[in-house]
Every structure is written in structure tokens, then in C-alpha cells.
Short mmCIF file of C-alpha atoms in Angstrom, two decimals:
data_model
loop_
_atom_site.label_atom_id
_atom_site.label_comp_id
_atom_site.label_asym_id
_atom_site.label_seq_id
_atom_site.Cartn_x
_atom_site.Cartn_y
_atom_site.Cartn_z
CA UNK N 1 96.41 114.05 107.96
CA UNK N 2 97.34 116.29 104.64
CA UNK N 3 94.92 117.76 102.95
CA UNK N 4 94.12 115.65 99.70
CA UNK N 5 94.68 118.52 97.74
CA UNK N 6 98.44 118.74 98.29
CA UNK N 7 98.22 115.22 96.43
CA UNK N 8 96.60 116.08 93.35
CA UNK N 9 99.64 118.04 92.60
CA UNK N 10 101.64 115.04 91.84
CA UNK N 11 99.07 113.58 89.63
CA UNK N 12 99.15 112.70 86.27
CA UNK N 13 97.91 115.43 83.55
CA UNK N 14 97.08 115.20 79.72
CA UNK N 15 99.34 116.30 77.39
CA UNK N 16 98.89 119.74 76.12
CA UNK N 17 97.20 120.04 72.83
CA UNK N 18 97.26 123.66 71.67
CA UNK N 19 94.38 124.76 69.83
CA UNK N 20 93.89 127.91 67.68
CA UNK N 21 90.33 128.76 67.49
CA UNK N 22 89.49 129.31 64.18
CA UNK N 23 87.36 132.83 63.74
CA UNK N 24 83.88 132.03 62.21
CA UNK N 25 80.37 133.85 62.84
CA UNK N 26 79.23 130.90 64.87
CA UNK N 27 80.41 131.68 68.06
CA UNK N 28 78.14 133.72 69.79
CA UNK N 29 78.61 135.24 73.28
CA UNK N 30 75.65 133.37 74.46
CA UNK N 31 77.93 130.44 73.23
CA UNK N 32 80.71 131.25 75.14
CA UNK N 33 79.06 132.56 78.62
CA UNK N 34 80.38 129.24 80.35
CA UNK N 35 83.86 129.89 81.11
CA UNK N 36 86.10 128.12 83.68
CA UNK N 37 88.91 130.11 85.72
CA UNK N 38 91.49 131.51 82.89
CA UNK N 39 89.45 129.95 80.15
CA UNK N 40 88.32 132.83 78.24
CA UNK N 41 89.18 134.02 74.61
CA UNK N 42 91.23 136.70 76.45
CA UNK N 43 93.51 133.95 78.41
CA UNK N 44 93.39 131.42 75.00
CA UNK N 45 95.25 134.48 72.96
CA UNK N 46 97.17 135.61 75.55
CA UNK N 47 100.65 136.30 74.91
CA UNK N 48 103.11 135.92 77.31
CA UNK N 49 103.73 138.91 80.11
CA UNK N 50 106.61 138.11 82.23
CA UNK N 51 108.34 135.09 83.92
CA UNK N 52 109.51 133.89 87.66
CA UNK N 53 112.30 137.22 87.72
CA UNK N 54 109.16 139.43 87.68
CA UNK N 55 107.86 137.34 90.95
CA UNK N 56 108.83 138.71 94.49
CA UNK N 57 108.86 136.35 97.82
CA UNK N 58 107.27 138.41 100.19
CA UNK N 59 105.46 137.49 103.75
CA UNK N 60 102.10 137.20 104.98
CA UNK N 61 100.48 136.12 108.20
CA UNK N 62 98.32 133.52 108.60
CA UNK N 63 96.70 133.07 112.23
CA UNK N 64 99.56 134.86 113.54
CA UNK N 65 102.32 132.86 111.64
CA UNK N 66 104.52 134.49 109.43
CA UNK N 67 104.59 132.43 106.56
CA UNK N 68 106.06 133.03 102.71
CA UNK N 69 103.68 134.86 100.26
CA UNK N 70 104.80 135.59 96.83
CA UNK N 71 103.62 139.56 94.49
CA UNK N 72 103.58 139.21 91.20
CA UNK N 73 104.74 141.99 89.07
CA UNK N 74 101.97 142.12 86.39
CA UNK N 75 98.67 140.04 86.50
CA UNK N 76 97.64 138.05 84.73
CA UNK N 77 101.40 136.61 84.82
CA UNK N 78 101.92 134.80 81.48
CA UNK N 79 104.94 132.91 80.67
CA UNK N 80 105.24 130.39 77.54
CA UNK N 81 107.96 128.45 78.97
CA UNK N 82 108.39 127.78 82.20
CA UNK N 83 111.43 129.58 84.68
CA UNK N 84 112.79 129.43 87.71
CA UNK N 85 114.21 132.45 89.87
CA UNK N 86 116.68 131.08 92.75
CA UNK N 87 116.03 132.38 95.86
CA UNK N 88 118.63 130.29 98.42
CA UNK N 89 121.36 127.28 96.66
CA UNK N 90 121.42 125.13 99.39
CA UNK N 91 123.90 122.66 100.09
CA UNK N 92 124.73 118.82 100.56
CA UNK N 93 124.17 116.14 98.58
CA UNK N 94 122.12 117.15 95.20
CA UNK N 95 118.73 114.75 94.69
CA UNK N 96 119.06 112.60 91.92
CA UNK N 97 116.45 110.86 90.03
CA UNK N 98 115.54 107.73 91.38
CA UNK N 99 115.15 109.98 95.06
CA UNK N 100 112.33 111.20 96.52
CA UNK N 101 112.44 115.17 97.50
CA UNK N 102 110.95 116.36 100.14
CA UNK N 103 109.62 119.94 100.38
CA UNK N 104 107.60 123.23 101.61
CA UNK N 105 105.59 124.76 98.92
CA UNK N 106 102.84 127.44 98.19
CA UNK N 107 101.15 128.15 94.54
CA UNK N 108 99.31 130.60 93.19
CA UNK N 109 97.12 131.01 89.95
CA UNK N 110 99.19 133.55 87.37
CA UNK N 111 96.44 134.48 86.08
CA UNK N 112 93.96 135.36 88.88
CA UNK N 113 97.06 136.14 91.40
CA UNK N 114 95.31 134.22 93.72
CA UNK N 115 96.77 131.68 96.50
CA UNK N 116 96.24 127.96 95.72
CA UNK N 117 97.61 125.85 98.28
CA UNK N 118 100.21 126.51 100.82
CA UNK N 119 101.94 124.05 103.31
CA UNK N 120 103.63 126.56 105.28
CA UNK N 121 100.77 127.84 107.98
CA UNK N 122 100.98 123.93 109.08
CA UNK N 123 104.57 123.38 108.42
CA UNK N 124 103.59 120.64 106.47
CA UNK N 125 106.22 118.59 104.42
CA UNK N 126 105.13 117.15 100.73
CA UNK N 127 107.49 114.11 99.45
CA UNK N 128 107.49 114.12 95.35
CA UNK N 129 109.09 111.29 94.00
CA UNK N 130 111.19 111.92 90.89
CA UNK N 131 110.75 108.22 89.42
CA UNK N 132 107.16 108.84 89.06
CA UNK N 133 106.08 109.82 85.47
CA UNK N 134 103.31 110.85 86.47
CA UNK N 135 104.52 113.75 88.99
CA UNK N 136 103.81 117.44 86.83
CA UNK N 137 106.50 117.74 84.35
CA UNK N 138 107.51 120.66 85.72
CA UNK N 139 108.58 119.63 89.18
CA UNK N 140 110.27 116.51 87.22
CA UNK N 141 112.43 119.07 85.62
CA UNK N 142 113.44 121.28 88.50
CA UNK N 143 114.17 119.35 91.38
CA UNK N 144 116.48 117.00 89.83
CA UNK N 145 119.56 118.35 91.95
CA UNK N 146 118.18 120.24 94.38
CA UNK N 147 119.85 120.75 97.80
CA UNK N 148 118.52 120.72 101.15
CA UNK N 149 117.89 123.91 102.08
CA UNK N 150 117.58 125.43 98.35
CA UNK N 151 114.25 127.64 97.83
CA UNK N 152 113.15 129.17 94.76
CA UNK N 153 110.56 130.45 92.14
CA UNK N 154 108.79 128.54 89.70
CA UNK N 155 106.52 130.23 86.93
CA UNK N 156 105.19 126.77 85.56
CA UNK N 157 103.84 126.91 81.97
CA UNK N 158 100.60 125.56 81.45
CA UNK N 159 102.44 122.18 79.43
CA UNK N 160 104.70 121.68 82.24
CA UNK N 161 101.74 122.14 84.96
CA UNK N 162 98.47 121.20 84.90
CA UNK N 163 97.75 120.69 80.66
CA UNK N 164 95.20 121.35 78.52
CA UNK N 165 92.43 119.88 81.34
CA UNK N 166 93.71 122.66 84.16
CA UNK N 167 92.50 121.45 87.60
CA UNK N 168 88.92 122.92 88.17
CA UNK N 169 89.04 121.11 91.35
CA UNK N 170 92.07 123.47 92.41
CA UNK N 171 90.64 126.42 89.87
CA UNK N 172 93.49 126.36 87.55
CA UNK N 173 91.94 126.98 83.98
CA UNK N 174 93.67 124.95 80.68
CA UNK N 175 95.70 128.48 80.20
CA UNK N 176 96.91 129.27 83.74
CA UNK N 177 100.58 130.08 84.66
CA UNK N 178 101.15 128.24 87.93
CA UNK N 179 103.82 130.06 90.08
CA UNK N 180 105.33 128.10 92.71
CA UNK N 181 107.72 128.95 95.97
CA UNK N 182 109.23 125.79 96.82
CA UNK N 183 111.53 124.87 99.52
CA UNK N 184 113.58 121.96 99.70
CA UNK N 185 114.10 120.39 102.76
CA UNK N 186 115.93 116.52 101.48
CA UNK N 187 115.70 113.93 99.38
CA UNK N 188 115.57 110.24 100.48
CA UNK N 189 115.69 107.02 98.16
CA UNK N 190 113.01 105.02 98.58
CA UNK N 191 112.08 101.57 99.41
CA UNK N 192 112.60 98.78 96.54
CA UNK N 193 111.30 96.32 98.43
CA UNK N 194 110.22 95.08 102.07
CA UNK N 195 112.93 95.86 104.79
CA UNK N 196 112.52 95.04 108.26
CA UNK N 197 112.35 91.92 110.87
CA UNK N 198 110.90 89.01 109.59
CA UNK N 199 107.43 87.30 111.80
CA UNK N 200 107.43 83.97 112.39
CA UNK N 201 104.79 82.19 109.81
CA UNK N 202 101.29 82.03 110.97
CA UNK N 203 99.89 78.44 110.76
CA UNK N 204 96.55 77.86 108.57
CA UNK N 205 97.95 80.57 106.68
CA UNK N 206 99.36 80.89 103.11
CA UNK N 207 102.86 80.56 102.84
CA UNK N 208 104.50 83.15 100.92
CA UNK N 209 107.81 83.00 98.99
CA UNK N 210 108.97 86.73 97.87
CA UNK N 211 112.16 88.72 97.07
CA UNK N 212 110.51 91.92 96.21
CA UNK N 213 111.43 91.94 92.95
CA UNK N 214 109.30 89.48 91.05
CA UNK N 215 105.78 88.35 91.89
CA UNK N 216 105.40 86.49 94.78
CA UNK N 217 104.79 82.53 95.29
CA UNK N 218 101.31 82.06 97.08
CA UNK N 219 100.78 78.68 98.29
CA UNK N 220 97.55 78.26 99.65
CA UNK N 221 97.47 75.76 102.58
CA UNK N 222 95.39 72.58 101.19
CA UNK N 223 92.57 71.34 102.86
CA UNK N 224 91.86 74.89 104.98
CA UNK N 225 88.77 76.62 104.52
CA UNK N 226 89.20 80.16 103.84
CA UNK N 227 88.96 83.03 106.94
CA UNK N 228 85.39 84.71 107.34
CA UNK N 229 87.12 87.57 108.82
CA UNK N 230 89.89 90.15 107.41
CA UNK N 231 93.68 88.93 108.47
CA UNK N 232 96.40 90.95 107.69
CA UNK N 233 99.16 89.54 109.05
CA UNK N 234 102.98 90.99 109.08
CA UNK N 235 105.50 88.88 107.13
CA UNK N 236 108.62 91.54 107.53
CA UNK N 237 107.46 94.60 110.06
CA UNK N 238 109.35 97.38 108.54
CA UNK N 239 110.71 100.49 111.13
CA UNK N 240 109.02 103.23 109.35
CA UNK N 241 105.99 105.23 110.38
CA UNK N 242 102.61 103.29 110.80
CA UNK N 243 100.14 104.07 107.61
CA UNK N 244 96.87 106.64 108.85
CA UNK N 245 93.82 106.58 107.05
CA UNK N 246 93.90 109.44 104.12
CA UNK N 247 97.94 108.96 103.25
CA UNK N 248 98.74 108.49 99.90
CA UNK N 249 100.84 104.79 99.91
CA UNK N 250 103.27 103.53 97.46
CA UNK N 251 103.62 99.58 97.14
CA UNK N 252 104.23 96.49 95.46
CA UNK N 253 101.74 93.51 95.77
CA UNK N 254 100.65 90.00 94.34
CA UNK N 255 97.35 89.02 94.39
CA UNK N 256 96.23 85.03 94.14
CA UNK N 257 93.02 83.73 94.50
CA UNK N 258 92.42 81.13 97.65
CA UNK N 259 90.19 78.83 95.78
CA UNK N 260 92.96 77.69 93.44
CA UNK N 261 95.43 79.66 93.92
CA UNK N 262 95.93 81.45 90.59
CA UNK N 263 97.67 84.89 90.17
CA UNK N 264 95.11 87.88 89.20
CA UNK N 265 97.11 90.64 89.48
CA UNK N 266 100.52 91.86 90.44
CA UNK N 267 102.02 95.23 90.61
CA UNK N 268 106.08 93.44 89.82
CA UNK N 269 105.46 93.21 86.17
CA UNK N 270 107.87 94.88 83.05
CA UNK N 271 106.49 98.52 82.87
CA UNK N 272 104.16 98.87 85.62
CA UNK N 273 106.23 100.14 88.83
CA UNK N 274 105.05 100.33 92.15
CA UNK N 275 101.14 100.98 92.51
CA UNK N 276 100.12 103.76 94.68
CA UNK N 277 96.63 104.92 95.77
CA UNK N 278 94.84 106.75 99.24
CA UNK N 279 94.59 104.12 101.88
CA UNK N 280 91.12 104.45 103.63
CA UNK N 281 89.65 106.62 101.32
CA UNK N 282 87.56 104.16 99.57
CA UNK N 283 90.21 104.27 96.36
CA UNK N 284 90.60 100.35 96.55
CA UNK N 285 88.70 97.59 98.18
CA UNK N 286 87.81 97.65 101.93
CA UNK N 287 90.60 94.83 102.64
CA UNK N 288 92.88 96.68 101.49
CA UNK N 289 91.73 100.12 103.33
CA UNK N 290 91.44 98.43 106.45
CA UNK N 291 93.97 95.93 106.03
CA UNK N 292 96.91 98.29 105.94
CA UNK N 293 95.90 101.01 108.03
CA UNK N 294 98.30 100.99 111.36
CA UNK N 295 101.04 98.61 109.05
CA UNK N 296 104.23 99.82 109.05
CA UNK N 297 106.17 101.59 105.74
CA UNK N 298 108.92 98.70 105.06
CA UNK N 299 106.47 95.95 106.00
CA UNK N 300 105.28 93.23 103.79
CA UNK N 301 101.75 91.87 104.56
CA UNK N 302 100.03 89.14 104.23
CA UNK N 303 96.29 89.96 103.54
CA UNK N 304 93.57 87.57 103.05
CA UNK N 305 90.07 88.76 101.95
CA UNK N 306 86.89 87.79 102.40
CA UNK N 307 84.44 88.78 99.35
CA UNK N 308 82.13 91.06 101.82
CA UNK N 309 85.52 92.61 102.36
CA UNK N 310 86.73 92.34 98.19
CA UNK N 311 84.79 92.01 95.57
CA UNK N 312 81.26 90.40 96.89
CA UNK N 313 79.13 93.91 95.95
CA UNK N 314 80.33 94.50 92.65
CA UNK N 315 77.74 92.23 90.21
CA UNK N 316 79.14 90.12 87.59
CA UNK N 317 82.71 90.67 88.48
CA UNK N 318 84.95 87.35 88.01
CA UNK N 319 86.04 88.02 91.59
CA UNK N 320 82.80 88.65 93.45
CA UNK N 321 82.82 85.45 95.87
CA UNK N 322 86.45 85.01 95.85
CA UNK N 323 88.57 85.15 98.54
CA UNK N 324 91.21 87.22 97.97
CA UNK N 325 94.78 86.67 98.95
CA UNK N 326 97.52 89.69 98.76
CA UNK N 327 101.19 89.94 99.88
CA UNK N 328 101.93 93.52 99.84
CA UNK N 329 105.46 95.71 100.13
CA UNK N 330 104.60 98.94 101.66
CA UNK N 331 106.93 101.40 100.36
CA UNK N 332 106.31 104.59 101.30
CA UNK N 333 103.54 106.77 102.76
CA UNK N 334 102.62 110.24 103.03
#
């Protein structure tokens, strides 16, 4: 299982809002003793010192695996846009952006010089999807058209990275150059929709009508109490990898209620795209956490919900003793 870390890289950010402190006898140093990494007066007026030319890829090891480490030439390394130094081109087919790329990376704080995260010592593969909005601006920028095989230097500005917020989590202060080494190993287009062998209907089930584009049609079978227990039952088993606990899943779902089978919620609406979340990390309900752990990516699902297993803890909510009915198009995990 990856390290959640690697995931908050792809995670949404504020927008930068620059700020010029305004000089005025009220800021005392007692006043300004609690400082996160890089956020300092020093780092706020900091102008910039270099860019990703001034960055060499050296190597270190790491339980005796060589693995890429990068020097900077000056630190703190500053830069006020971000830049890119090309280390390898690559070749084949460039990603394009609708694709997901797949890649090797290690970052490290410009301003402290120190490592962040590396996948190299595990050999460890991170998939960033180039449709997401939400993926850090400046990975949305630079690996349109990569090329498997391409590596390079990027010395991220603090708009393009992690905003005004940083990542204290990570210790990456509002100011911080990030510098990145990636290294691109593909890019694959994902999943739309459910793709796979369709499993024969289940009787006492809900029928489900579905074309993976639109919310799906829930009919709830009349007359049939609802199951005590958690099913999650196939619909289409898809031939991709089975989902473990702690992988970060990408997927489009309807969700109807059994008692009268009325639509809640549903991912297949204008301007949402495809909902992703951490499967069996508590991020979403437990039917949902256990329900899809060991499915397959390509696989659309069939869960049904009991409230212990929804919903039933959570006091006042308009779902608390409803059973819960989801058809769910797993596409993609990692």
C-alpha cells in the first residue's frame, strides 16, 4: 500500500493570494515567534535566487539502493515562476490531456533543501490524472506531452505548488519553492465507464439499468424487505487489479434510497466528474469501505446498505435509518 502522503500531492490547493505586509510598530517579535517551515518575514520578502538550471540530479543510497537525489545550487532556492530543466526526452506517444501519467518522483523543500517524499527506494509508481482540476497546477502544466521514459527538473513556484496554505502536513511553508525530479514512465486513458463481463442478475435484488454516462435506473424489487447484512454484488466484473484497503479510487455512482426508491445523490451530473476518495480509510461510509474492497477496477457494483453500515450513527441526518442502495463504476485505483 502507498504511503498516503504520495496522495496529498494531487490534491486540491487554494489559490495564491499574495500579501504585502504592511510595516507598522505593531508587530512585535513576540508577535511573530510562531512561524511555520519557510514562513518567516525573511521567506515572505524573499526575492527570487535561481531556478531548475541551478538544480543538479545527483545519487544517493538508501538501504543500499542507489536511488536519484537532487543538490541545489544556492539555498534557500527561490524561483517566482516556475521551470523545468530536461534531463532525458523520451519517446513514444506524447500524454495528452484527458490521460493519466504515470510516474517516479522525489521532492524537496527549496527553501530548507530538505527531501520530501521520494518513490524511488520502493520503486513505487504514482498515476496523476491530467483531467483532474484539482491535481497541483504545476504538474497540470508540465506533463501534458510527456513521453515515456522522459525525466526532468521541476522548480515549482509556490502558485503552481502548494498556495498560499503550503502543506504543514508535508512541511512546505505558504513561500516554499518545491523542486521536483520526475520520471515518466506512461500514460494510460482512463476508464469512462464500467468495462468488463456482465453477472447474471441476482434475484431479490434491485435491478439496475445503466450506461455509464447518466445516472442510473434503480428499481427496487416491490414487496422485498431490505438486507440486514452488506451485499455488494458485481453487475460487470471489470479485468483490472482488485481495490486494497488505503488506495485512492476514482468512480462514478448513483445512490437511491430502498424505501422508495428516490435518487439522493449521483456522481453523473453536468460539472461534477467522477468522485474519488481513500477506500477503507474511513473517508466515506463503512458500506462503501467494505463494500468495494477486493472489487475489481472496471467493475460496476451493486451495493446495498444497511443504516448500521450507512448513515444509522450520524443523529438527525435525513438518511440515518435508510437503507442505502448504490451502483458504482470503479474507474481507477491506486
Amino acid at each position: 500500500m502507498r504511503s498516503p502522503k504520495f496522495r496529498l500531492l494531487g490534491l486540491a490547493v487554494a489559490p495564491l493570494i499574495l500579501l504585502s505586509a504592511c510595516g507598522d510598530d505593531s508587530g512585535s517579535d513576540e508577535a511573530n515567534s510562531t512561524t511555520s517551515p519557510g514562513d518567516d518575514a525573511a521567506a515572505t520578502s524573499m526575492a527570487p535566487t535561481g531556478s531548475a538550471e541551478d538544480v543538479t540530479l545527483t545519487e544517493a543510497d538508501v538501504d543500499g539502493t542507489t536511488v536519484p537525489a537532487l543538490e541545489l545550487g544556492t539555498t534557500p532556492l527561490v524561483v517566482a515562476e516556475t521551470s523545468i530543466q530536461e534531463i532525458e526526452p523520451g519517446e513514444g506517444e506524447a500524454a495528452t490531456a484527458e490521460q493519466d501519467v504515470e510516474l517516479r518522483y522525489l521532492a524537496v523543500n527549496g527553501t530548507t533543501g530538505e527531501e520530501i517524499l521520494s518513490t524511488f527506494p520502493t520503486d513505487e509508481t504514482v498515476s496523476m490524472s491530467l483531467a483532474n482540476p484539482n491535481l497541483l497546477p504545476g504538474f497540470l502544466n508540465s506533463l501534458e506531452g510527456t513521453k515515456p521514459g522522459q525525466s526532468f527538473i521541476i522548480a515549482m513556484s509556490p502558485e503552481d505548488g502548494f498556495g498560499a496554505q503550503g502543506n504543514a502536513q508535508l512541511g512546505i511553508g505558504p513561500n516554499d519553492t518545491v523542486i521536483f525530479y520526475v520520471e515518466v514512465v506512461g500514460a494510460t486513458t482512463p476508464l469512462t465507464q464500467a468495462e468488463g463481463e456482465a453477472v447474471e442478475p441476482v434475484e431479490g435484488l434491485p435491478t439496475v439499468e445503466a450506461d455509464g454516462t447518466s445516472p442510473a435506473t434503480i428499481t427496487i424489487p416491490e414487496g422485498e424487505e431490505p438486507p440486514a447484512e452488506l451485499v455488494a454484488q458485481p453487475l460487470i466484473k471489470g479485468e483490472g487489479k482488485e481495490i486494497q484497503s488505503g488506495q485512492q479510487v476514482r468512480m462514478q455512482y448513483t445512490g437511491v434510497k430502498w424505501s422508495d426508491g428516490t435518487q439522493f445523490d449521483t456522481s453523473l451530473q453536468e460539472g461534477r466528474g467522477a468522485f474519488e476518495t481513500v477506500i477503507g480509510a474511513g473517508q466515506v461510509i463503512a458500506g462503501w469501505d467494505e463494500g468495494l474492497v477486493g472489487q475489481t477496477v472496471g467493475s460496476r457494483v451493486l451495493l446495498v446498505i444497511p443504516p448500521d453500515m450507512g448513515y444509522g450513527a450520524s443523529e438527525g441526518h435525513e438518511l440515518q435509518e435508510e437503507t442505502l442502495v448504490f451502483v458504482v463504476d470503479i474507474l481507477a485505483a491506486q
